[in-house]
Amino acid sequence: MKLVWFRRDLRTIDHTALNEAIRSGEPVCAIFVATPEQWRQHDMAPIQADLIARRLPVIRHELRQLNVPLYYREVSDFAASVEVVVALARQLQADTVLVNIEYELNEQQRDQQLKQCLQQQGIAYQACHDKCVFSPGQVLTKQGEFFKVFTPFRKAWQAQFIVPTVVAPSPAVSAPSHDEAKLSNVCEYFSYPRESSHAWPVTSDEIRDWLRAFCREGVDAYHQQRDFPALSATSGLSPYLAIGALSVRQCLARLYQTSEHGRLSAGAESWLNELIWREFYQHLIYFQPSLCQGKNFHPWGEKLYWHDASEALARWQQGMTGYPLVDAAMRQLNQTGWMHNRLRMVVASFLTKDLHIDWREGERYFMSRLIDGDFAANNGGWQWSASTGCDGQPYFRIFNPVSQGKKFDPEGAFVREWVPELESLSNKWIHEPWRDPSVNYTSYPQPIVDHQVERKLTLSLYQKAKDNSCHDS
């Protein structure tokens, strides 16, 4: 008997651990363990919890078609989850527990504990690399070290890349009778707070159709339209990658299958680049686990002086900074659980370099709201924006929220959608309403700061932090 522990890999197609278990020729069972207290510590968004809860009955049905029963358990945290998995393995007389590896520090420690507990019971532990095309350690510099800058990582990654083949699993040998949880009613006992995720379908057919439609109809223009938030020009697949309802190999296989003679268009190359960024950040947290402990990638970042500005943070969170593009983006996040990628950079730059608030505050808030919250990608994006991360660009890259709005929302369509107080403004003033004397500031605030003033302060603070770091070394 093989027992597969499902975590953030909620699919049956292209699931490495499941395929390995079925390939053994023995009966297979599966388990999912909800850990609400651990999720709370990790700031999981209620909308993502809802997506997971809605996805579980789908997985249960698909596994049943493969003769694999799915058990459901709910405990407080990772330590308790190990105990229930080991107990179920003993109850089923399983000889092996299989998992797909997660690279975050707490998850690594949980699986090390699992391995030790299983060994004490005489049960084998099999860990499979599944989340990335290339697992950490497969893409290294010529000196055998991990890459700290994206562009050379991408080149080395692409030099090894072979288009993956994705096949559906065959049914397993029927398992003996069991007390499988009734996941069709998972909402009755899935206790973590939830917000509706129904804008995102959860069946595998719907998700694959979404992927196919994007690769067939949207990806070729991706490089030209992806930065314009008023357009539906991004893939929208990030929530499924975040919970593992879709694998990166499925994305790549479909991308190349719809390309012309295996040659990617400029738009397809641009989307491929984003998928490689995702892998880059996964590799980073594996090789530098201090990133999972709130540390800056560059040590000099610890010398930065951050403002303790709770009112400014609250106004940023609420979308009431007086900068329309920033506010529209934050309201989109608060109301939908998702934010356009260009705007993630804009609002992160604004928090760290206009308000001088610690990037960790933004990282935490994003995780608490995002349906596609993924620790590695979120941490990497925030440190990139704060210039404390692995980025070849110097710290004086500071996004101007007005010029970003004029460039990427020139007609103000996105701002008008999310900041209706400004709906009547002309295109000329939509991104700087303080210059329009007709604006009623009882409904929309004056700018919380002067961008040009704060930009100069940022340059001074960052230079001081780097100088102080040099003096200490």
CSV table of C-alpha atoms in Angstrom, one decimal:
chain,number,residue,atom,x,y,z
A,1,MET,CA,0.0,0.0,0.0
A,2,LYS,CA,1.2,3.5,-0.9
A,3,LEU,CA,0.0,6.7,0.8
A,4,VAL,CA,0.2,10.0,-1.1
A,5,TRP,CA,0.0,13.2,0.9
A,6,PHE,CA,-1.5,16.0,-1.1
A,7,ARG,CA,-0.6,19.6,-0.1
A,8,ARG,CA,-0.3,22.5,-2.6
A,9,ASP,CA,-0.4,20.1,-5.5
A,10,LEU,CA,-4.2,19.7,-6.0
A,11,ARG,CA,-4.4,17.8,-9.3
A,12,THR,CA,-4.2,14.3,-10.5
A,13,ILE,CA,-2.6,14.9,-14.0
A,14,ASP,CA,1.1,15.4,-13.9
A,15,HIS,CA,1.3,14.8,-10.2
A,16,THR,CA,4.8,13.2,-9.7
A,17,ALA,CA,4.2,11.5,-6.3
A,18,LEU,CA,0.8,10.1,-7.4
A,19,ASN,CA,2.3,8.8,-10.6
A,20,GLU,CA,5.1,7.1,-8.7
A,21,ALA,CA,2.7,5.5,-6.3
A,22,ILE,CA,0.5,4.1,-9.1
A,23,ARG,CA,3.5,2.9,-11.0
A,24,SER,CA,4.4,0.7,-8.1
A,25,GLY,CA,1.5,-1.6,-9.0
A,26,GLU,CA,0.2,-1.6,-5.4
A,27,PRO,CA,-3.0,-0.1,-4.0
A,28,VAL,CA,-2.8,3.6,-3.4
A,29,CYS,CA,-4.6,5.9,-0.9
A,30,ALA,CA,-4.3,9.7,-0.6
A,31,ILE,CA,-4.7,12.2,2.3
A,32,PHE,CA,-5.2,16.0,2.5
A,33,VAL,CA,-4.6,17.7,5.9
A,34,ALA,CA,-6.0,21.1,6.6
A,35,THR,CA,-3.9,23.1,9.1
A,36,PRO,CA,-5.8,26.3,9.9
A,37,GLU,CA,-3.5,27.6,12.7
A,38,GLN,CA,-0.4,27.1,10.4
A,39,TRP,CA,-2.2,28.8,7.6
A,40,ARG,CA,-3.0,31.7,9.9
A,41,GLN,CA,0.6,32.0,10.8
A,42,HIS,CA,1.5,32.0,7.1
A,43,ASP,CA,-1.2,34.7,6.4
A,44,MET,CA,-3.2,32.6,3.9
A,45,ALA,CA,-5.9,34.6,2.2
A,46,PRO,CA,-9.4,33.5,3.0
A,47,ILE,CA,-10.2,33.6,-0.8
A,48,GLN,CA,-7.3,31.1,-1.4
A,49,ALA,CA,-8.6,28.9,1.4
A,50,ASP,CA,-12.0,29.0,-0.4
A,51,LEU,CA,-10.4,28.0,-3.7
A,52,ILE,CA,-8.7,25.0,-2.0
A,53,ALA,CA,-11.9,24.0,-0.3
A,54,ARG,CA,-13.8,24.1,-3.6
A,55,ARG,CA,-11.0,22.2,-5.3
A,56,LEU,CA,-10.9,19.3,-2.8
A,57,PRO,CA,-14.2,17.6,-3.9
A,58,VAL,CA,-12.9,17.8,-7.5
A,59,ILE,CA,-9.7,16.0,-6.5
A,60,ARG,CA,-11.7,13.4,-4.5
A,61,HIS,CA,-13.8,12.6,-7.5
A,62,GLU,CA,-10.8,12.4,-9.9
A,63,LEU,CA,-8.9,10.1,-7.4
A,64,ARG,CA,-12.0,7.9,-7.0
A,65,GLN,CA,-11.9,7.4,-10.8
A,66,LEU,CA,-8.3,6.2,-10.3
A,67,ASN,CA,-9.3,3.8,-7.5
A,68,VAL,CA,-7.6,6.0,-5.0
A,69,PRO,CA,-9.6,7.0,-1.9
A,70,LEU,CA,-8.9,10.4,-0.4
A,71,TYR,CA,-8.9,10.9,3.4
A,72,TYR,CA,-9.4,14.3,4.9
A,73,ARG,CA,-8.1,15.4,8.3
A,74,GLU,CA,-8.0,18.8,10.0
A,75,VAL,CA,-5.5,19.6,12.7
A,76,SER,CA,-3.9,22.8,14.0
A,77,ASP,CA,-0.4,22.9,12.5
A,78,PHE,CA,2.3,21.1,10.6
A,79,ALA,CA,3.6,19.2,13.6
A,80,ALA,CA,0.1,17.7,14.1
A,81,SER,CA,-0.3,17.0,10.4
A,82,VAL,CA,2.8,14.8,10.5
A,83,GLU,CA,1.2,12.8,13.4
A,84,VAL,CA,-2.1,12.2,11.5
A,85,VAL,CA,-0.3,11.2,8.3
A,86,VAL,CA,1.9,8.7,10.2
A,87,ALA,CA,-1.1,7.3,12.0
A,88,LEU,CA,-3.0,6.8,8.8
A,89,ALA,CA,0.0,5.1,7.2
A,90,ARG,CA,0.1,2.7,10.1
A,91,GLN,CA,-3.7,2.1,10.0
A,92,LEU,CA,-3.6,1.3,6.3
A,93,GLN,CA,-0.4,-0.7,6.7
A,94,ALA,CA,1.3,1.4,4.0
A,95,ASP,CA,4.9,0.6,3.3
A,96,THR,CA,5.6,4.1,1.8
A,97,VAL,CA,4.4,7.6,2.1
A,98,LEU,CA,5.0,9.8,-1.0
A,99,VAL,CA,5.0,13.6,-1.1
A,100,ASN,CA,5.9,16.3,-3.6
A,101,ILE,CA,8.6,18.5,-2.1
A,102,GLU,CA,7.8,22.1,-1.0
A,103,TYR,CA,10.8,24.4,-0.7
A,104,GLU,CA,9.7,26.8,2.0
A,105,LEU,CA,11.6,26.5,5.3
A,106,ASN,CA,8.6,25.5,7.6
A,107,GLU,CA,7.5,22.9,5.0
A,108,GLN,CA,11.1,21.5,4.7
A,109,GLN,CA,11.2,21.1,8.5
A,110,ARG,CA,7.8,19.5,8.5
A,111,ASP,CA,8.9,16.9,5.9
A,112,GLN,CA,12.1,16.2,7.8
A,113,GLN,CA,10.0,15.4,10.9
A,114,LEU,CA,7.8,13.2,8.7
A,115,LYS,CA,10.7,11.3,7.4
A,116,GLN,CA,12.1,10.7,10.9
A,117,CYS,CA,8.7,9.6,12.3
A,118,LEU,CA,8.1,7.2,9.4
A,119,GLN,CA,11.6,5.6,9.8
A,120,GLN,CA,10.8,4.9,13.4
A,121,GLN,CA,7.7,3.0,12.2
A,122,GLY,CA,9.6,1.1,9.5
A,123,ILE,CA,7.7,3.0,6.8
A,124,ALA,CA,9.6,4.4,3.7
A,125,TYR,CA,9.5,8.1,2.8
A,126,GLN,CA,9.7,9.1,-0.8
A,127,ALA,CA,10.0,12.8,-1.7
A,128,CYS,CA,9.5,13.8,-5.4
A,129,HIS,CA,10.5,17.1,-7.1
A,130,ASP,CA,7.4,18.3,-8.8
A,131,LYS,CA,6.8,22.1,-8.4
A,132,CYS,CA,9.5,23.2,-11.0
A,133,VAL,CA,10.7,21.9,-14.3
A,134,PHE,CA,14.2,21.8,-12.9
A,135,SER,CA,14.5,21.2,-9.2
A,136,PRO,CA,16.9,23.3,-7.1
A,137,GLY,CA,20.5,22.1,-7.8
A,138,GLN,CA,19.8,21.3,-11.5
A,139,VAL,CA,20.4,24.8,-12.7
A,140,LEU,CA,23.8,26.0,-11.4
A,141,THR,CA,26.6,28.3,-12.4
A,142,LYS,CA,29.8,26.9,-13.9
A,143,GLN,CA,31.2,27.1,-10.3
A,144,GLY,CA,28.4,24.9,-9.1
A,145,GLU,CA,26.7,27.6,-7.1
A,146,PHE,CA,23.1,28.8,-7.3
A,147,PHE,CA,22.3,31.8,-9.4
A,148,LYS,CA,21.7,35.1,-7.6
A,149,VAL,CA,20.6,37.0,-10.7
A,150,PHE,CA,17.7,36.2,-13.0
A,151,THR,CA,19.1,36.6,-16.6
A,152,PRO,CA,21.9,34.1,-16.4
A,153,PHE,CA,19.6,31.7,-14.6
A,154,ARG,CA,17.1,32.0,-17.4
A,155,LYS,CA,19.8,31.4,-20.0
A,156,ALA,CA,21.1,28.3,-18.1
A,157,TRP,CA,17.5,27.1,-17.6
A,158,GLN,CA,16.7,27.4,-21.3
A,159,ALA,CA,19.9,25.7,-22.3
A,160,GLN,CA,18.7,22.5,-20.5
A,161,PHE,CA,15.0,22.8,-21.3
A,162,ILE,CA,13.2,20.0,-23.3
A,163,VAL,CA,9.4,20.4,-23.9
A,164,PRO,CA,7.7,18.2,-21.3
A,165,THR,CA,5.2,15.5,-22.1
A,166,VAL,CA,2.1,15.4,-19.9
A,167,VAL,CA,0.0,12.3,-19.7
A,168,ALA,CA,-3.0,11.3,-17.6
A,169,PRO,CA,-2.4,8.6,-14.9
A,170,SER,CA,-3.7,5.1,-15.2
A,171,PRO,CA,-6.0,3.7,-12.5
A,172,ALA,CA,-4.3,2.2,-9.5
A,173,VAL,CA,-5.0,-1.3,-8.1
A,174,SER,CA,-8.2,-1.1,-6.1
A,175,ALA,CA,-7.6,-0.2,-2.4
A,176,PRO,CA,-9.4,-2.1,0.4
A,177,SER,CA,-12.4,-0.6,2.1
A,178,HIS,CA,-11.9,2.7,3.9
A,179,ASP,CA,-13.6,5.4,5.9
A,180,GLU,CA,-13.1,8.1,3.3
A,181,ALA,CA,-14.2,11.6,4.3
A,182,LYS,CA,-17.3,13.0,2.5
A,183,LEU,CA,-15.5,15.8,0.8
A,184,SER,CA,-18.6,16.7,-1.3
A,185,ASN,CA,-19.6,18.6,1.9
A,186,VAL,CA,-16.1,20.0,2.7
A,187,CYS,CA,-17.6,23.4,3.3
A,188,GLU,CA,-19.3,22.1,6.4
A,189,TYR,CA,-16.1,21.4,8.3
A,190,PHE,CA,-13.3,23.3,6.5
A,191,SER,CA,-12.9,25.7,9.4
A,192,TYR,CA,-10.4,28.3,8.1
A,193,PRO,CA,-12.1,31.7,7.3
A,194,ARG,CA,-13.2,31.9,3.7
A,195,GLU,CA,-14.2,34.5,1.1
A,196,SER,CA,-15.9,33.6,-2.2
A,197,SER,CA,-13.5,32.5,-5.0
A,198,HIS,CA,-16.3,31.7,-7.4
A,199,ALA,CA,-14.9,33.9,-10.1
A,200,TRP,CA,-12.4,31.2,-10.6
A,201,PRO,CA,-13.7,27.8,-11.8
A,202,VAL,CA,-12.2,24.7,-10.1
A,203,THR,CA,-12.9,21.7,-12.3
A,204,SER,CA,-9.9,20.3,-14.2
A,205,ASP,CA,-11.7,20.6,-17.6
A,206,GLU,CA,-12.4,24.3,-16.9
A,207,ILE,CA,-8.8,25.0,-15.9
A,208,ARG,CA,-7.4,23.2,-18.9
A,209,ASP,CA,-9.8,25.0,-21.2
A,210,TRP,CA,-8.7,28.3,-19.7
A,211,LEU,CA,-5.0,27.4,-20.3
A,212,ARG,CA,-5.8,26.3,-23.9
A,213,ALA,CA,-7.7,29.4,-24.7
A,214,PHE,CA,-4.9,31.7,-23.4
A,215,CYS,CA,-2.3,29.8,-25.4
A,216,ARG,CA,-4.5,29.8,-28.5
A,217,GLU,CA,-5.9,33.3,-28.4
A,218,GLY,CA,-4.0,35.5,-25.9
A,219,VAL,CA,-0.4,34.6,-25.6
A,220,ASP,CA,0.8,36.0,-28.9
A,221,ALA,CA,-0.1,39.6,-27.9
A,222,TYR,CA,1.0,39.0,-24.3
A,223,HIS,CA,4.3,41.0,-24.6
A,224,GLN,CA,2.4,44.0,-26.1
A,225,GLN,CA,-0.6,44.1,-23.8
A,226,ARG,CA,0.5,42.5,-20.5
A,227,ASP,CA,1.3,45.8,-18.8
A,228,PHE,CA,-2.1,47.5,-19.4
A,229,PRO,CA,-4.3,46.7,-16.4
A,230,ALA,CA,-7.6,47.7,-18.2
A,231,LEU,CA,-7.1,44.9,-20.6
A,232,SER,CA,-7.7,41.2,-19.9
A,233,ALA,CA,-4.3,40.4,-21.3
A,234,THR,CA,-2.6,38.2,-18.7
A,235,SER,CA,-3.1,34.5,-18.4
A,236,GLY,CA,-5.1,34.6,-15.1
A,237,LEU,CA,-3.7,31.2,-14.3
A,238,SER,CA,-1.6,32.1,-11.2
A,239,PRO,CA,-4.2,31.0,-8.7
A,240,TYR,CA,-4.1,27.5,-10.1
A,241,LEU,CA,-0.3,27.4,-10.1
A,242,ALA,CA,-0.3,28.6,-6.5
A,243,ILE,CA,-2.4,25.7,-5.2
A,244,GLY,CA,-1.0,23.2,-7.7
A,245,ALA,CA,-4.3,22.7,-9.6
A,246,LEU,CA,-2.1,23.2,-12.7
A,247,SER,CA,1.6,22.3,-13.1
A,248,VAL,CA,4.2,24.4,-14.8
A,249,ARG,CA,4.8,21.5,-17.1
A,250,GLN,CA,1.2,21.5,-18.2
A,251,CYS,CA,1.6,25.2,-19.1
A,252,LEU,CA,4.7,24.7,-21.0
A,253,ALA,CA,3.5,21.6,-22.9
A,254,ARG,CA,0.4,23.5,-24.0
A,255,LEU,CA,2.4,26.6,-24.9
A,256,TYR,CA,4.7,24.7,-27.2
A,257,GLN,CA,1.8,22.6,-28.6
A,258,THR,CA,0.1,25.7,-29.8
A,259,SER,CA,3.2,27.3,-31.2
A,260,GLU,CA,4.1,27.3,-34.8
A,261,HIS,CA,6.6,24.4,-35.5
A,262,GLY,CA,7.8,24.6,-31.9
A,263,ARG,CA,9.0,28.3,-32.4
A,264,LEU,CA,7.6,30.6,-29.8
A,265,SER,CA,6.2,34.0,-30.7
A,266,ALA,CA,7.4,37.1,-28.9
A,267,GLY,CA,4.4,37.0,-26.7
A,268,ALA,CA,4.9,33.3,-25.9
A,269,GLU,CA,8.6,34.0,-25.1
A,270,SER,CA,7.4,36.8,-22.7
A,271,TRP,CA,5.1,34.4,-20.9
A,272,LEU,CA,7.8,31.7,-20.7
A,273,ASN,CA,10.0,34.3,-19.1
A,274,GLU,CA,7.4,34.8,-16.3
A,275,LEU,CA,7.2,31.0,-15.7
A,276,ILE,CA,11.0,30.9,-15.4
A,277,TRP,CA,10.9,33.8,-12.9
A,278,ARG,CA,8.6,31.6,-10.8
A,279,GLU,CA,11.2,28.8,-10.8
A,280,PHE,CA,14.0,31.3,-10.0
A,281,TYR,CA,12.3,32.4,-6.8
A,282,GLN,CA,11.6,28.8,-5.8
A,283,HIS,CA,15.3,28.0,-6.2
A,284,LEU,CA,16.2,31.0,-4.1
A,285,ILE,CA,14.2,30.1,-1.1
A,286,TYR,CA,15.6,26.6,-1.1
A,287,PHE,CA,19.3,27.8,-1.2
A,288,GLN,CA,18.7,30.8,1.0
A,289,PRO,CA,16.2,29.7,3.6
A,290,SER,CA,16.7,32.9,5.6
A,291,LEU,CA,14.3,34.5,3.0
A,292,CYS,CA,11.6,32.5,4.7
A,293,GLN,CA,12.5,34.2,8.0
A,294,GLY,CA,12.0,37.7,6.9
A,295,LYS,CA,15.6,38.5,6.0
A,296,ASN,CA,16.7,40.7,3.1
A,297,PHE,CA,18.5,39.0,0.2
A,298,HIS,CA,21.2,41.6,0.5
A,299,PRO,CA,22.5,42.1,4.0
A,300,TRP,CA,22.8,45.8,3.6
A,301,GLY,CA,19.0,45.9,3.5
A,302,GLU,CA,19.0,45.3,7.3
A,303,LYS,CA,20.5,48.8,7.6
A,304,LEU,CA,17.5,50.5,6.0
A,305,TYR,CA,15.5,52.9,8.1
A,306,TRP,CA,11.7,52.3,7.8
A,307,HIS,CA,9.0,54.6,9.0
A,308,ASP,CA,6.6,53.3,11.6
A,309,ALA,CA,3.5,54.8,10.0
A,310,SER,CA,0.4,52.9,10.8
A,311,GLU,CA,-2.0,55.5,9.4
A,312,ALA,CA,-0.1,55.6,6.1
A,313,LEU,CA,0.0,51.8,5.9
A,314,ALA,CA,-3.8,51.7,6.5
A,315,ARG,CA,-4.5,54.2,3.8
A,316,TRP,CA,-2.3,52.3,1.4
A,317,GLN,CA,-4.2,49.1,2.3
A,318,GLN,CA,-7.5,50.7,1.8
A,319,GLY,CA,-6.7,52.4,-1.5
A,320,MET,CA,-6.9,55.9,-0.2
A,321,THR,CA,-3.5,57.4,-0.8
A,322,GLY,CA,-4.6,60.1,-3.3
A,323,TYR,CA,-2.6,58.5,-6.1
A,324,PRO,CA,-5.3,57.0,-8.4
A,325,LEU,CA,-3.4,54.1,-9.9
A,326,VAL,CA,-2.1,53.0,-6.5
A,327,ASP,CA,-5.6,53.2,-5.1
A,328,ALA,CA,-7.3,51.5,-8.0
A,329,ALA,CA,-4.8,48.6,-7.7
A,330,MET,CA,-5.3,48.2,-4.0
A,331,ARG,CA,-9.1,48.2,-4.3
A,332,GLN,CA,-8.8,45.6,-7.1
A,333,LEU,CA,-6.9,43.4,-4.6
A,334,ASN,CA,-9.3,44.0,-1.7
A,335,GLN,CA,-12.4,43.3,-3.8
A,336,THR,CA,-11.2,40.4,-6.0
A,337,GLY,CA,-8.2,38.8,-4.3
A,338,TRP,CA,-6.0,39.5,-7.4
A,339,MET,CA,-3.9,42.3,-8.7
A,340,HIS,CA,-2.4,43.0,-12.1
A,341,ASN,CA,1.3,42.2,-12.1
A,342,ARG,CA,2.4,45.6,-13.3
A,343,LEU,CA,0.4,47.2,-10.5
A,344,ARG,CA,2.0,44.9,-7.9
A,345,MET,CA,5.3,46.5,-8.7
A,346,VAL,CA,3.8,50.0,-8.6
A,347,VAL,CA,2.1,49.7,-5.3
A,348,ALA,CA,5.1,47.9,-3.7
A,349,SER,CA,7.4,50.7,-4.9
A,350,PHE,CA,5.0,53.2,-3.5
A,351,LEU,CA,4.8,51.6,-0.1
A,352,THR,CA,8.6,51.1,0.3
A,353,LYS,CA,9.9,54.2,-1.5
A,354,ASP,CA,7.2,56.8,-1.2
A,355,LEU,CA,5.9,55.9,2.3
A,356,HIS,CA,9.2,54.3,3.5
A,357,ILE,CA,7.3,51.4,5.1
A,358,ASP,CA,9.1,48.1,5.6
A,359,TRP,CA,8.5,45.8,2.6
A,360,ARG,CA,7.6,43.0,5.0
A,361,GLU,CA,4.3,44.8,5.9
A,362,GLY,CA,3.4,44.7,2.2
A,363,GLU,CA,4.4,41.1,1.8
A,364,ARG,CA,2.2,40.1,4.7
A,365,TYR,CA,-0.8,42.1,3.5
A,366,PHE,CA,-0.5,40.7,0.0
A,367,MET,CA,-0.4,37.1,1.3
A,368,SER,CA,-3.5,37.8,3.4
A,369,ARG,CA,-5.5,39.0,0.4
A,370,LEU,CA,-4.1,37.2,-2.7
A,371,ILE,CA,-5.9,34.2,-4.2
A,372,ASP,CA,-2.6,33.4,-6.0
A,373,GLY,CA,-0.5,33.9,-2.9
A,374,ASP,CA,2.8,31.9,-3.2
A,375,PHE,CA,5.5,32.6,-0.7
A,376,ALA,CA,8.5,32.5,-3.0
A,377,ALA,CA,6.9,34.6,-5.8
A,378,ASN,CA,5.5,37.1,-3.3
A,379,ASN,CA,8.7,37.4,-1.3
A,380,GLY,CA,10.8,37.7,-4.5
A,381,GLY,CA,8.5,40.4,-5.9
A,382,TRP,CA,8.5,42.5,-2.8
A,383,GLN,CA,12.2,42.3,-2.3
A,384,TRP,CA,12.7,43.1,-6.0
A,385,SER,CA,10.5,46.2,-5.6
A,386,ALA,CA,12.2,47.3,-2.4
A,387,SER,CA,15.6,46.8,-4.1
A,388,THR,CA,16.7,44.5,-1.3
A,389,GLY,CA,16.4,41.4,-3.4
A,390,CYS,CA,18.3,39.6,-6.2
A,391,ASP,CA,18.1,42.2,-8.9
A,392,GLY,CA,20.7,43.6,-11.2
A,393,GLN,CA,19.1,47.1,-11.2
A,394,PRO,CA,20.3,49.6,-8.6
A,395,TYR,CA,18.2,50.9,-5.8
A,396,PHE,CA,17.3,54.2,-7.5
A,397,ARG,CA,14.7,52.4,-9.7
A,398,ILE,CA,11.6,54.1,-8.2
A,399,PHE,CA,8.2,53.9,-9.9
A,400,ASN,CA,6.4,57.2,-10.4
A,401,PRO,CA,2.7,56.4,-9.8
A,402,VAL,CA,1.6,59.3,-12.1
A,403,SER,CA,3.8,58.5,-15.0
A,404,GLN,CA,3.0,54.8,-14.7
A,405,GLY,CA,-0.7,55.6,-14.8
A,406,LYS,CA,-0.3,57.8,-17.9
A,407,LYS,CA,1.8,55.2,-19.7
A,408,PHE,CA,-0.2,52.0,-18.9
A,409,ASP,CA,-3.7,53.4,-18.3
A,410,PRO,CA,-3.7,56.4,-20.7
A,411,GLU,CA,-7.5,56.6,-21.0
A,412,GLY,CA,-8.0,56.1,-17.2
A,413,ALA,CA,-10.3,53.1,-17.8
A,414,PHE,CA,-8.7,51.1,-15.0
A,415,VAL,CA,-8.8,53.9,-12.5
A,416,ARG,CA,-12.4,54.8,-13.3
A,417,GLU,CA,-13.4,51.2,-12.8
A,418,TRP,CA,-12.0,51.0,-9.3
A,419,VAL,CA,-12.0,54.6,-8.1
A,420,PRO,CA,-15.5,55.7,-9.1
A,421,GLU,CA,-15.0,59.0,-7.2
A,422,LEU,CA,-12.9,60.1,-10.2
A,423,GLU,CA,-15.2,58.8,-12.9
A,424,SER,CA,-16.0,62.2,-14.3
A,425,LEU,CA,-12.5,63.5,-14.6
A,426,SER,CA,-10.9,64.1,-18.0
A,427,ASN,CA,-8.1,61.9,-19.3
A,428,LYS,CA,-5.8,64.8,-18.7
A,429,TRP,CA,-6.3,64.8,-15.0
A,430,ILE,CA,-7.4,61.3,-14.1
A,431,HIS,CA,-3.9,60.4,-12.8
A,432,GLU,CA,-3.3,63.6,-11.0
A,433,PRO,CA,-6.7,64.8,-9.8
A,434,TRP,CA,-5.1,67.3,-7.4
A,435,ARG,CA,-4.4,69.5,-10.4
A,436,ASP,CA,-8.1,69.6,-11.3
A,437,PRO,CA,-9.9,72.3,-9.3
A,438,SER,CA,-13.3,70.6,-9.8
A,439,VAL,CA,-12.3,67.5,-7.7
A,440,ASN,CA,-14.3,67.1,-4.5
A,441,TYR,CA,-11.9,66.0,-1.8
A,442,THR,CA,-14.7,65.1,0.6
A,443,SER,CA,-14.9,61.8,-1.4
A,444,TYR,CA,-11.3,61.3,-2.6
A,445,PRO,CA,-8.2,62.3,-0.6
A,446,GLN,CA,-5.4,64.6,-1.4
A,447,PRO,CA,-2.1,62.9,-2.1
A,448,ILE,CA,-0.7,61.4,1.1
A,449,VAL,CA,2.9,62.4,0.1
A,450,ASP,CA,4.7,64.4,-2.6
A,451,HIS,CA,6.4,61.8,-4.8
A,452,GLN,CA,9.3,64.0,-5.8
A,453,VAL,CA,10.1,64.8,-2.2
A,454,GLU,CA,9.9,61.2,-1.1
A,455,ARG,CA,12.0,60.0,-4.0
A,456,LYS,CA,14.9,62.2,-2.9
A,457,LEU,CA,14.5,60.9,0.7
A,458,THR,CA,14.6,57.3,-0.6
A,459,LEU,CA,17.8,57.9,-2.5
A,460,SER,CA,19.3,59.3,0.7
A,461,LEU,CA,18.1,56.5,3.0
A,462,TYR,CA,19.3,53.7,0.6
A,463,GLN,CA,22.7,55.3,0.1
A,464,LYS,CA,23.1,55.7,3.9
A,465,ALA,CA,22.1,52.0,4.4
A,466,LYS,CA,24.7,50.8,1.9
A,467,ASP,CA,27.4,53.1,3.3
A,468,ASN,CA,26.7,51.9,6.9
A,469,SER,CA,26.9,48.3,5.7
A,470,CYS,CA,30.2,48.9,4.0
A,471,HIS,CA,31.6,50.4,7.3
A,472,ASP,CA,30.5,47.3,9.2
A,473,SER,CA,32.1,44.8,6.9
